[in-house]
CSV table of N, CA and C in Angstrom, one decimal:
chain,number,residue,atom,x,y,z
W,1,UNK,N,0.8,-1.2,0.0
W,1,UNK,CA,0.0,0.0,0.0
W,1,UNK,C,0.9,1.2,0.0
W,2,UNK,N,0.4,2.2,-0.8
W,2,UNK,CA,1.2,3.5,-0.9
W,2,UNK,C,0.8,4.4,0.3
W,3,UNK,N,1.8,5.2,0.6
W,3,UNK,CA,1.5,6.2,1.7
W,3,UNK,C,0.8,7.4,1.0
W,4,UNK,N,-0.3,7.8,1.7
W,4,UNK,CA,-1.1,8.9,1.1
W,4,UNK,C,-0.7,10.2,1.8
W,5,UNK,N,-0.5,11.2,1.0
W,5,UNK,CA,-0.1,12.5,1.5
W,5,UNK,C,-1.2,13.2,2.3
W,6,UNK,N,-0.8,14.0,3.2
W,6,UNK,CA,-1.8,14.7,4.1
W,6,UNK,C,-2.7,15.6,3.3
W,7,UNK,N,-2.2,16.3,2.3
W,7,UNK,CA,-3.0,17.2,1.6
W,7,UNK,C,-4.1,16.4,0.8
W,8,UNK,N,-3.8,15.2,0.3
W,8,UNK,CA,-4.8,14.4,-0.4
W,8,UNK,C,-5.8,13.9,0.6
W,9,UNK,N,-5.4,13.5,1.8
W,9,UNK,CA,-6.3,13.1,2.9
W,9,UNK,C,-7.2,14.2,3.3
W,10,UNK,N,-6.7,15.4,3.4
W,10,UNK,CA,-7.5,16.6,3.8
W,10,UNK,C,-8.5,16.8,2.7
W,11,UNK,N,-8.2,16.7,1.4
W,11,UNK,CA,-9.1,17.0,0.3
W,11,UNK,C,-10.2,15.9,0.4
W,12,UNK,N,-9.8,14.7,0.6
W,12,UNK,CA,-10.8,13.6,0.7
W,12,UNK,C,-11.8,13.8,1.9
W,13,UNK,N,-11.2,14.2,3.0
W,13,UNK,CA,-12.0,14.5,4.2
W,13,UNK,C,-13.0,15.6,3.9
W,14,UNK,N,-12.6,16.7,3.3
W,14,UNK,CA,-13.4,17.8,3.0
W,14,UNK,C,-14.6,17.4,2.1
W,15,UNK,N,-14.2,16.7,1.0
W,15,UNK,CA,-15.3,16.2,0.1
W,15,UNK,C,-16.3,15.3,0.7
W,16,UNK,N,-15.8,14.4,1.6
W,16,UNK,CA,-16.7,13.5,2.3
W,16,UNK,C,-17.6,14.2,3.2
W,17,UNK,N,-17.0,15.2,3.9
W,17,UNK,CA,-17.8,16.0,4.8
W,17,UNK,C,-18.9,16.8,4.1
W,18,UNK,N,-18.5,17.4,3.0
W,18,UNK,CA,-19.5,18.1,2.2
W,18,UNK,C,-20.6,17.2,1.7
W,19,UNK,N,-20.2,16.0,1.2
W,19,UNK,CA,-21.2,15.1,0.7
W,19,UNK,C,-22.1,14.6,1.8
W,20,UNK,N,-21.6,14.4,3.0
W,20,UNK,CA,-22.4,14.0,4.2
W,20,UNK,C,-23.4,15.1,4.6
W,21,UNK,N,-22.9,16.3,4.6
W,21,UNK,CA,-23.7,17.5,4.9
W,21,UNK,C,-24.9,17.6,3.9
W,22,UNK,N,-24.6,17.5,2.6
W,22,UNK,CA,-25.6,17.5,1.6
W,22,UNK,C,-26.6,16.4,1.8
W,23,UNK,N,-26.2,15.2,2.1
W,23,UNK,CA,-27.1,14.1,2.4
W,23,UNK,C,-28.0,14.4,3.5
W,24,UNK,N,-27.5,14.9,4.6
W,24,UNK,CA,-28.3,15.2,5.8
W,24,UNK,C,-29.3,16.4,5.5
W,25,UNK,N,-28.8,17.4,4.8
W,25,UNK,CA,-29.7,18.5,4.6
W,25,UNK,C,-30.8,18.1,3.5
W,26,UNK,N,-30.5,17.3,2.6
W,26,UNK,CA,-31.5,17.0,1.6
W,26,UNK,C,-32.6,16.1,2.2
W,27,UNK,N,-32.2,15.3,3.1
W,27,UNK,CA,-33.2,14.4,3.8
W,27,UNK,C,-34.3,15.3,4.5
W,28,UNK,N,-33.8,16.5,5.0
W,28,UNK,CA,-34.7,17.4,5.7
W,28,UNK,C,-35.7,18.1,4.7
W,29,UNK,N,-35.3,18.2,3.4
W,29,UNK,CA,-36.1,18.8,2.4
W,29,UNK,C,-37.2,17.9,2.0
W,30,UNK,N,-37.1,16.6,2.2
W,30,UNK,CA,-38.1,15.7,1.7
W,30,UNK,C,-37.6,15.0,0.4
W,31,UNK,N,-37.5,13.7,0.4
W,31,UNK,CA,-37.0,13.0,-0.7
W,31,UNK,C,-38.1,12.7,-1.7
W,32,UNK,N,-39.3,12.5,-1.2
W,32,UNK,CA,-40.4,12.1,-2.1
W,32,UNK,C,-41.7,12.7,-1.6
W,33,UNK,N,-42.6,13.0,-2.5
W,33,UNK,CA,-43.9,13.5,-2.2
W,33,UNK,C,-44.9,12.8,-3.1
W,34,UNK,N,-46.2,13.2,-3.0
W,34,UNK,CA,-47.3,12.6,-3.7
W,34,UNK,C,-47.1,12.7,-5.2
W,35,UNK,N,-46.4,13.7,-5.7
W,35,UNK,CA,-46.2,13.9,-7.1
W,35,UNK,C,-45.0,13.3,-7.7
W,36,UNK,N,-44.1,12.8,-6.8
W,36,UNK,CA,-42.9,12.1,-7.3
W,36,UNK,C,-41.7,12.6,-6.5
W,37,UNK,N,-40.5,12.8,-7.1
W,37,UNK,CA,-39.3,13.2,-6.4
W,37,UNK,C,-39.5,14.6,-5.7
W,38,UNK,N,-39.1,14.7,-4.5
W,38,UNK,CA,-39.3,15.9,-3.8
W,38,UNK,C,-38.0,16.8,-4.0
W,39,UNK,N,-38.0,17.9,-3.3
W,39,UNK,CA,-36.9,18.9,-3.5
W,39,UNK,C,-35.6,18.4,-3.0
W,40,UNK,N,-35.5,17.4,-2.1
W,40,UNK,CA,-34.3,16.9,-1.6
W,40,UNK,C,-33.8,15.6,-2.4
W,41,UNK,N,-34.5,15.2,-3.4
W,41,UNK,CA,-34.2,13.9,-4.1
W,41,UNK,C,-32.8,14.0,-4.8
W,42,UNK,N,-32.7,15.0,-5.7
W,42,UNK,CA,-31.5,15.1,-6.5
W,42,UNK,C,-30.3,15.5,-5.6
W,43,UNK,N,-30.5,16.5,-4.7
W,43,UNK,CA,-29.3,16.7,-3.8
W,43,UNK,C,-28.9,15.5,-3.0
W,44,UNK,N,-29.8,14.7,-2.6
W,44,UNK,CA,-29.5,13.4,-1.9
W,44,UNK,C,-28.6,12.5,-2.8
W,45,UNK,N,-29.0,12.4,-4.1
W,45,UNK,CA,-28.2,11.5,-5.0
W,45,UNK,C,-26.8,12.1,-5.2
W,46,UNK,N,-26.8,13.5,-5.3
W,46,UNK,CA,-25.5,14.1,-5.5
W,46,UNK,C,-24.6,14.0,-4.3
W,47,UNK,N,-25.2,14.1,-3.1
W,47,UNK,CA,-24.4,14.0,-1.9
W,47,UNK,C,-23.9,12.6,-1.7
W,48,UNK,N,-24.7,11.6,-2.0
W,48,UNK,CA,-24.3,10.2,-1.9
W,48,UNK,C,-23.2,9.9,-2.9
W,49,UNK,N,-23.3,10.4,-4.1
W,49,UNK,CA,-22.3,10.2,-5.2
W,49,UNK,C,-21.0,10.8,-4.7
W,50,UNK,N,-21.0,12.0,-4.1
W,50,UNK,CA,-19.8,12.7,-3.6
W,50,UNK,C,-19.1,11.8,-2.5
W,51,UNK,N,-19.9,11.3,-1.6
W,51,UNK,CA,-19.3,10.5,-0.6
W,51,UNK,C,-18.7,9.2,-1.2
W,52,UNK,N,-19.5,8.5,-2.1
W,52,UNK,CA,-19.0,7.3,-2.7
W,52,UNK,C,-17.7,7.6,-3.5
W,53,UNK,N,-17.7,8.7,-4.3
W,53,UNK,CA,-16.5,9.0,-5.1
W,53,UNK,C,-15.3,9.3,-4.2
W,54,UNK,N,-15.6,10.0,-3.1
W,54,UNK,CA,-14.5,10.3,-2.2
W,54,UNK,C,-13.9,9.1,-1.6
W,55,UNK,N,-14.8,8.1,-1.3
W,55,UNK,CA,-14.3,6.8,-0.7
W,55,UNK,C,-13.5,6.1,-1.8
W,56,UNK,N,-14.0,6.1,-3.0
W,56,UNK,CA,-13.2,5.4,-4.1
W,56,UNK,C,-11.9,6.1,-4.3
W,57,UNK,N,-11.8,7.4,-4.2
W,57,UNK,CA,-10.5,8.1,-4.4
W,57,UNK,C,-9.6,7.7,-3.2
W,58,UNK,N,-10.1,7.6,-2.0
W,58,UNK,CA,-9.3,7.2,-0.9
W,58,UNK,C,-8.7,5.8,-1.1
W,59,UNK,N,-9.5,4.9,-1.5
W,59,UNK,CA,-9.0,3.5,-1.7
W,59,UNK,C,-8.0,3.4,-2.9
W,60,UNK,N,-8.3,4.2,-3.9
W,60,UNK,CA,-7.3,4.3,-5.0
W,60,UNK,C,-6.0,4.8,-4.6
W,61,UNK,N,-6.0,5.9,-3.8
W,61,UNK,CA,-4.7,6.4,-3.3
W,61,UNK,C,-4.0,5.4,-2.4
W,62,UNK,N,-4.8,4.7,-1.6
W,62,UNK,CA,-4.1,3.7,-0.7
W,62,UNK,C,-3.5,2.6,-1.5
W,63,UNK,N,-4.1,2.2,-2.6
W,63,UNK,CA,-3.6,1.1,-3.4
W,63,UNK,C,-2.5,1.6,-4.4
W,64,UNK,N,-2.3,2.9,-4.4
W,64,UNK,CA,-1.2,3.4,-5.3
W,64,UNK,C,-1.6,3.6,-6.7
W,65,UNK,N,-2.9,3.7,-7.1
W,65,UNK,CA,-3.3,3.9,-8.4
W,65,UNK,C,-2.9,5.3,-8.9
W,66,UNK,N,-2.2,5.4,-10.0
W,66,UNK,CA,-1.8,6.7,-10.5
W,66,UNK,C,-2.9,7.4,-11.3
W,67,UNK,N,-2.8,8.7,-11.2
W,67,UNK,CA,-3.8,9.6,-11.9
W,67,UNK,C,-3.4,9.6,-13.4
W,68,UNK,N,-4.3,10.0,-14.2
W,68,UNK,CA,-4.1,10.1,-15.7
W,68,UNK,C,-3.0,11.1,-15.9
W,69,UNK,N,-2.2,10.9,-17.0
W,69,UNK,CA,-1.2,11.9,-17.3
W,69,UNK,C,-1.8,13.3,-17.7
W,70,UNK,N,-1.0,14.3,-17.6
W,70,UNK,CA,-1.5,15.7,-17.9
W,70,UNK,C,-2.0,15.8,-19.4
W,71,UNK,N,-2.9,16.7,-19.6
W,71,UNK,CA,-3.4,16.9,-20.9
W,71,UNK,C,-2.4,17.3,-21.9
W,72,UNK,N,-2.4,16.8,-23.1
W,72,UNK,CA,-1.5,17.2,-24.1
W,72,UNK,C,-2.1,18.4,-24.9
W,73,UNK,N,-1.3,19.0,-25.8
W,73,UNK,CA,-1.8,20.1,-26.6
W,73,UNK,C,-3.0,19.7,-27.5
W,74,UNK,N,-3.0,18.5,-28.0
W,74,UNK,CA,-4.1,18.1,-28.9
W,74,UNK,C,-5.4,18.0,-28.0
W,75,UNK,N,-5.3,17.6,-26.8
W,75,UNK,CA,-6.5,17.5,-25.9
W,75,UNK,C,-7.1,19.0,-25.7
W,76,UNK,N,-6.2,19.9,-25.6
W,76,UNK,CA,-6.6,21.3,-25.4
W,76,UNK,C,-7.4,21.8,-26.6
W,77,UNK,N,-6.9,21.5,-27.8
W,77,UNK,CA,-7.7,21.9,-29.0
W,77,UNK,C,-9.0,21.3,-29.0
W,78,UNK,N,-9.1,20.0,-28.6
W,78,UNK,CA,-10.4,19.4,-28.5
W,78,UNK,C,-11.4,20.1,-27.5
W,79,UNK,N,-10.8,20.4,-26.4
W,79,UNK,CA,-11.6,21.1,-25.4
W,79,UNK,C,-12.1,22.5,-25.9
W,80,UNK,N,-11.2,23.2,-26.6
W,80,UNK,CA,-11.5,24.5,-27.2
W,80,UNK,C,-12.6,24.3,-28.2
W,81,UNK,N,-12.5,23.3,-29.0
W,81,UNK,CA,-13.6,23.1,-30.0
W,81,UNK,C,-14.9,22.8,-29.4
W,82,UNK,N,-14.9,22.0,-28.3
W,82,UNK,CA,-16.2,21.6,-27.7
W,82,UNK,C,-16.8,22.9,-27.0
W,83,UNK,N,-16.0,23.6,-26.3
W,83,UNK,CA,-16.5,24.8,-25.6
W,83,UNK,C,-17.0,25.9,-26.6
W,84,UNK,N,-16.3,26.1,-27.7
W,84,UNK,CA,-16.7,27.0,-28.7
W,84,UNK,C,-18.0,26.6,-29.4
W,85,UNK,N,-18.1,25.3,-29.7
W,85,UNK,CA,-19.3,24.8,-30.4
W,85,UNK,C,-20.5,24.8,-29.4
W,86,UNK,N,-20.3,24.7,-28.1
W,86,UNK,CA,-21.4,24.8,-27.2
W,86,UNK,C,-21.8,26.2,-27.1
W,87,UNK,N,-20.9,27.2,-27.1
W,87,UNK,CA,-21.3,28.6,-27.1
W,87,UNK,C,-22.1,28.9,-28.4
W,88,UNK,N,-21.7,28.4,-29.5
W,88,UNK,CA,-22.4,28.6,-30.8
W,88,UNK,C,-23.8,28.0,-30.7
W,89,UNK,N,-23.9,26.8,-30.1
W,89,UNK,CA,-25.1,26.1,-30.0
W,89,UNK,C,-26.1,26.9,-29.1
W,90,UNK,N,-25.6,27.4,-27.9
W,90,UNK,CA,-26.4,28.2,-27.0
W,90,UNK,C,-26.9,29.4,-27.7
W,91,UNK,N,-26.1,30.1,-28.5
W,91,UNK,CA,-26.6,31.3,-29.2
W,91,UNK,C,-27.6,31.0,-30.3
W,92,UNK,N,-27.4,29.8,-30.9
W,92,UNK,CA,-28.3,29.5,-32.1
W,92,UNK,C,-29.6,28.8,-31.7
W,93,UNK,N,-29.7,28.3,-30.5
W,93,UNK,CA,-30.9,27.5,-30.1
W,93,UNK,C,-32.2,28.3,-30.2
W,94,UNK,N,-32.3,29.6,-29.9
W,94,UNK,CA,-33.5,30.3,-30.1
W,94,UNK,C,-34.0,30.4,-31.5
W,95,UNK,N,-33.0,30.4,-32.4
W,95,UNK,CA,-33.3,30.5,-33.9
W,95,UNK,C,-33.6,29.2,-34.6
W,96,UNK,N,-32.8,28.2,-34.3
W,96,UNK,CA,-32.9,27.0,-35.0
W,96,UNK,C,-33.5,25.8,-34.2
W,97,UNK,N,-33.8,26.1,-32.9
W,97,UNK,CA,-34.4,25.1,-32.1
W,97,UNK,C,-33.5,24.0,-31.6
W,98,UNK,N,-34.0,23.2,-30.6
W,98,UNK,CA,-33.2,22.2,-30.0
W,98,UNK,C,-32.8,21.1,-31.0
W,99,UNK,N,-33.8,20.5,-31.7
W,99,UNK,CA,-33.6,19.4,-32.5
W,99,UNK,C,-32.5,19.7,-33.6
W,100,UNK,N,-32.7,20.8,-34.3
W,100,UNK,CA,-31.8,21.1,-35.4
W,100,UNK,C,-30.4,21.5,-34.8
W,101,UNK,N,-30.4,22.2,-33.7
W,101,UNK,CA,-29.1,22.7,-33.1
W,101,UNK,C,-28.3,21.5,-32.6
W,102,UNK,N,-28.9,20.6,-31.8
W,102,UNK,CA,-28.2,19.5,-31.3
W,102,UNK,C,-27.8,18.5,-32.4
W,103,UNK,N,-28.7,18.4,-33.4
W,103,UNK,CA,-28.3,17.5,-34.6
W,103,UNK,C,-27.0,18.0,-35.2
W,104,UNK,N,-27.0,19.3,-35.5
W,104,UNK,CA,-25.8,19.9,-36.1
W,104,UNK,C,-24.5,19.8,-35.2
W,105,UNK,N,-24.7,20.1,-33.9
W,105,UNK,CA,-23.7,20.0,-32.9
W,105,UNK,C,-23.1,18.6,-32.9
W,106,UNK,N,-23.9,17.6,-32.9
W,106,UNK,CA,-23.5,16.2,-32.9
W,106,UNK,C,-22.8,15.8,-34.2
W,107,UNK,N,-23.4,16.2,-35.3
W,107,UNK,CA,-22.8,15.9,-36.6
W,107,UNK,C,-21.4,16.5,-36.7
W,108,UNK,N,-21.2,17.7,-36.2
W,108,UNK,CA,-19.9,18.4,-36.3
W,108,UNK,C,-18.9,17.6,-35.5
W,109,UNK,N,-19.3,17.2,-34.3
W,109,UNK,CA,-18.3,16.5,-33.4
W,109,UNK,C,-18.1,15.0,-33.9
W,110,UNK,N,-19.1,14.4,-34.3
W,110,UNK,CA,-19.0,13.0,-34.7
W,110,UNK,C,-18.3,12.8,-36.1
W,111,UNK,N,-18.8,13.6,-37.0
W,111,UNK,CA,-18.3,13.4,-38.4
W,111,UNK,C,-17.0,14.2,-38.7
W,112,UNK,N,-16.9,15.4,-38.3
W,112,UNK,CA,-15.8,16.2,-38.6
W,112,UNK,C,-14.6,16.1,-37.6
W,113,UNK,N,-15.0,16.1,-36.3
W,113,UNK,CA,-13.9,16.0,-35.3
W,113,UNK,C,-13.5,14.6,-35.0
W,114,UNK,N,-14.4,13.7,-34.8
W,114,UNK,CA,-14.1,12.3,-34.5
W,114,UNK,C,-13.9,11.4,-35.7
W,115,UNK,N,-14.4,11.9,-36.9
W,115,UNK,CA,-14.2,11.2,-38.1
W,115,UNK,C,-14.9,9.8,-38.1
W,116,UNK,N,-16.1,9.8,-37.5
W,116,UNK,CA,-16.9,8.5,-37.6
W,116,UNK,C,-17.6,8.5,-39.0
W,117,UNK,N,-18.1,7.3,-39.3
W,117,UNK,CA,-18.7,7.1,-40.6
W,117,UNK,C,-20.0,8.0,-40.7
W,118,UNK,N,-20.4,8.3,-41.9
W,118,UNK,CA,-21.6,9.0,-42.2
W,118,UNK,C,-22.9,8.4,-41.5
W,119,UNK,N,-23.0,7.1,-41.7
W,119,UNK,CA,-24.2,6.4,-41.2
W,119,UNK,C,-24.2,6.4,-39.7
W,120,UNK,N,-23.1,6.1,-39.1
W,120,UNK,CA,-23.0,6.1,-37.6
W,120,UNK,C,-23.3,7.5,-37.1
W,121,UNK,N,-22.7,8.5,-37.7
W,121,UNK,CA,-22.9,9.9,-37.3
W,121,UNK,C,-24.4,10.3,-37.4
W,122,UNK,N,-25.0,10.0,-38.5
W,122,UNK,CA,-26.4,10.3,-38.7
W,122,UNK,C,-27.3,9.6,-37.7
W,123,UNK,N,-27.1,8.3,-37.4
W,123,UNK,CA,-27.9,7.6,-36.5
W,123,UNK,C,-27.8,8.2,-35.1
W,124,UNK,N,-26.6,8.4,-34.6
W,124,UNK,CA,-26.3,8.9,-33.3
W,124,UNK,C,-26.9,10.4,-33.2
W,125,UNK,N,-26.6,11.2,-34.2
W,125,UNK,CA,-27.1,12.6,-34.2
W,125,UNK,C,-28.7,12.6,-34.2
W,126,UNK,N,-29.3,11.8,-34.9
W,126,UNK,CA,-30.8,11.7,-34.9
W,126,UNK,C,-31.3,11.3,-33.6
W,127,UNK,N,-30.7,10.2,-33.0
W,127,UNK,CA,-31.2,9.7,-31.7
W,127,UNK,C,-30.9,10.8,-30.6
W,128,UNK,N,-29.8,11.4,-30.7
W,128,UNK,CA,-29.4,12.4,-29.7
W,128,UNK,C,-30.2,13.7,-29.8
W,129,UNK,N,-30.7,14.0,-31.0
W,129,UNK,CA,-31.5,15.3,-31.1
W,129,UNK,C,-33.0,15.0,-31.0
W,130,UNK,N,-33.5,14.2,-31.9
W,130,UNK,CA,-34.9,14.0,-31.9
W,130,UNK,C,-35.3,13.1,-30.8
W,131,UNK,N,-34.6,12.1,-30.5
W,131,UNK,CA,-34.9,11.2,-29.4
W,131,UNK,C,-34.9,11.8,-28.1
W,132,UNK,N,-33.9,12.6,-27.8
W,132,UNK,CA,-33.8,13.3,-26.5
W,132,UNK,C,-34.9,14.4,-26.4
W,133,UNK,N,-35.2,15.1,-27.6
W,133,UNK,CA,-36.3,16.1,-27.6
W,133,UNK,C,-37.6,15.4,-27.1
W,134,UNK,N,-38.0,14.3,-27.7
W,134,UNK,CA,-39.2,13.7,-27.4
W,134,UNK,C,-39.2,13.1,-26.0
W,135,UNK,N,-38.1,12.6,-25.5
W,135,UNK,CA,-37.9,12.1,-24.2
W,135,UNK,C,-38.3,13.2,-23.2
W,136,UNK,N,-37.7,14.4,-23.4
W,136,UNK,CA,-37.9,15.5,-22.5
W,136,UNK,C,-39.3,16.1,-22.6
W,137,UNK,N,-39.8,16.3,-23.9
W,137,UNK,CA,-41.1,17.0,-24.0
W,137,UNK,C,-42.2,16.0,-23.7
W,138,UNK,N,-42.2,14.8,-24.1
W,138,UNK,CA,-43.3,13.9,-23.9
W,138,UNK,C,-43.2,13.1,-22.6
W,139,UNK,N,-42.0,12.6,-22.3
W,139,UNK,CA,-41.8,11.8,-21.1
W,139,UNK,C,-41.7,12.6,-19.9
W,140,UNK,N,-41.0,13.7,-19.9
W,140,UNK,CA,-40.7,14.5,-18.7
W,140,UNK,C,-41.5,15.8,-18.6
W,141,UNK,N,-42.2,16.1,-19.7
W,141,UNK,CA,-43.0,17.4,-19.7
W,141,UNK,C,-42.1,18.6,-19.5
W,142,UNK,N,-40.9,18.6,-20.1
W,142,UNK,CA,-40.0,19.7,-20.1
W,142,UNK,C,-39.9,20.4,-21.4
W,143,UNK,N,-40.2,21.7,-21.5
W,143,UNK,CA,-40.1,22.3,-22.8
W,143,UNK,C,-38.7,22.6,-23.2
W,144,UNK,N,-38.4,22.3,-24.4
W,144,UNK,CA,-37.1,22.6,-25.0
W,144,UNK,C,-37.3,23.7,-26.1
W,145,UNK,N,-36.3,24.4,-26.4
W,145,UNK,CA,-36.5,25.5,-27.4
W,145,UNK,C,-36.9,25.0,-28.8
W,146,UNK,N,-37.9,25.6,-29.4
W,146,UNK,CA,-38.3,25.3,-30.7
W,146,UNK,C,-37.8,26.4,-31.7
W,147,UNK,N,-37.7,26.1,-32.9
W,147,UNK,CA,-37.1,27.0,-33.9
W,147,UNK,C,-37.9,28.3,-34.0
W,148,UNK,N,-37.2,29.4,-34.0
W,148,UNK,CA,-37.8,30.7,-34.2
W,148,UNK,C,-37.9,31.1,-35.7
W,149,UNK,N,-37.1,30.5,-36.5
W,149,UNK,CA,-37.1,30.8,-37.9
W,149,UNK,C,-38.3,30.1,-38.5
W,150,UNK,N,-39.1,30.9,-39.3
W,150,UNK,CA,-40.3,30.4,-39.9
W,150,UNK,C,-40.2,29.1,-40.7
W,151,UNK,N,-39.3,29.0,-41.6
W,151,UNK,CA,-39.2,27.7,-42.3
W,151,UNK,C,-39.1,26.5,-41.4
W,152,UNK,N,-38.2,26.6,-40.4
W,152,UNK,CA,-38.0,25.5,-39.5
W,152,UNK,C,-39.2,25.2,-38.6
W,153,UNK,N,-39.8,26.3,-38.1
W,153,UNK,CA,-41.0,26.1,-37.2
W,153,UNK,C,-42.2,25.6,-38.0
W,154,UNK,N,-42.3,25.9,-39.3
W,154,UNK,CA,-43.4,25.3,-40.0
W,154,UNK,C,-43.4,23.8,-40.2
W,155,UNK,N,-42.2,23.2,-40.1
W,155,UNK,CA,-42.1,21.8,-40.3
W,155,UNK,C,-42.0,21.1,-38.9
W,156,UNK,N,-42.2,21.8,-37.8
W,156,UNK,CA,-42.3,21.3,-36.5
W,156,UNK,C,-40.9,21.1,-35.8
W,157,UNK,N,-39.9,21.8,-36.2
W,157,UNK,CA,-38.7,21.8,-35.5
W,157,UNK,C,-38.7,23.0,-34.6
C-alpha cells in the first residue's frame, strides 16, 4: 500500500464532509412526495455520489493507483472546439431550435472532429437530437427551445 499525502487526505475528508452534509440537509427537504421526487431527491443523490466517489478516491490512493497523465496540446484543442461549439449552440438555439441545433452539434463532433462514418454519425445525431427532444417533451414534460425561424418552425422543428 502506498503512503497517502496529508493534503490528499485533507481533500478527501473535506469532500466526504460536504457530501455527508448535503445528504443530511437533503433528507430534511423531503426525498419524495405525492407527485414524485421531492426537492431533496437530487441533492441526496449528488451527496451520496460525492461520498462514494471520495471513498473510491481514498481507496485508489491507498492502493497506489496513478492519476491520468497531464493533458496534451491536442486535448486542449479538442476542449476548445467543444466549448466554442457549445457557445455557438447556445446562441443558435432560439433561432434553429433544440432538434436542429443538437443535430448539427453532434454531426460536427462525430463526423468532422471524431471522423466517424456518415451512417453512424447520422444515427447517433438523430437519436441524440430527436430522441432526446421527445424524451424530455413527452416523457418528462420539459419544454425545450423550438425554432424561431419560420421555415423550421413550419415543419415542427
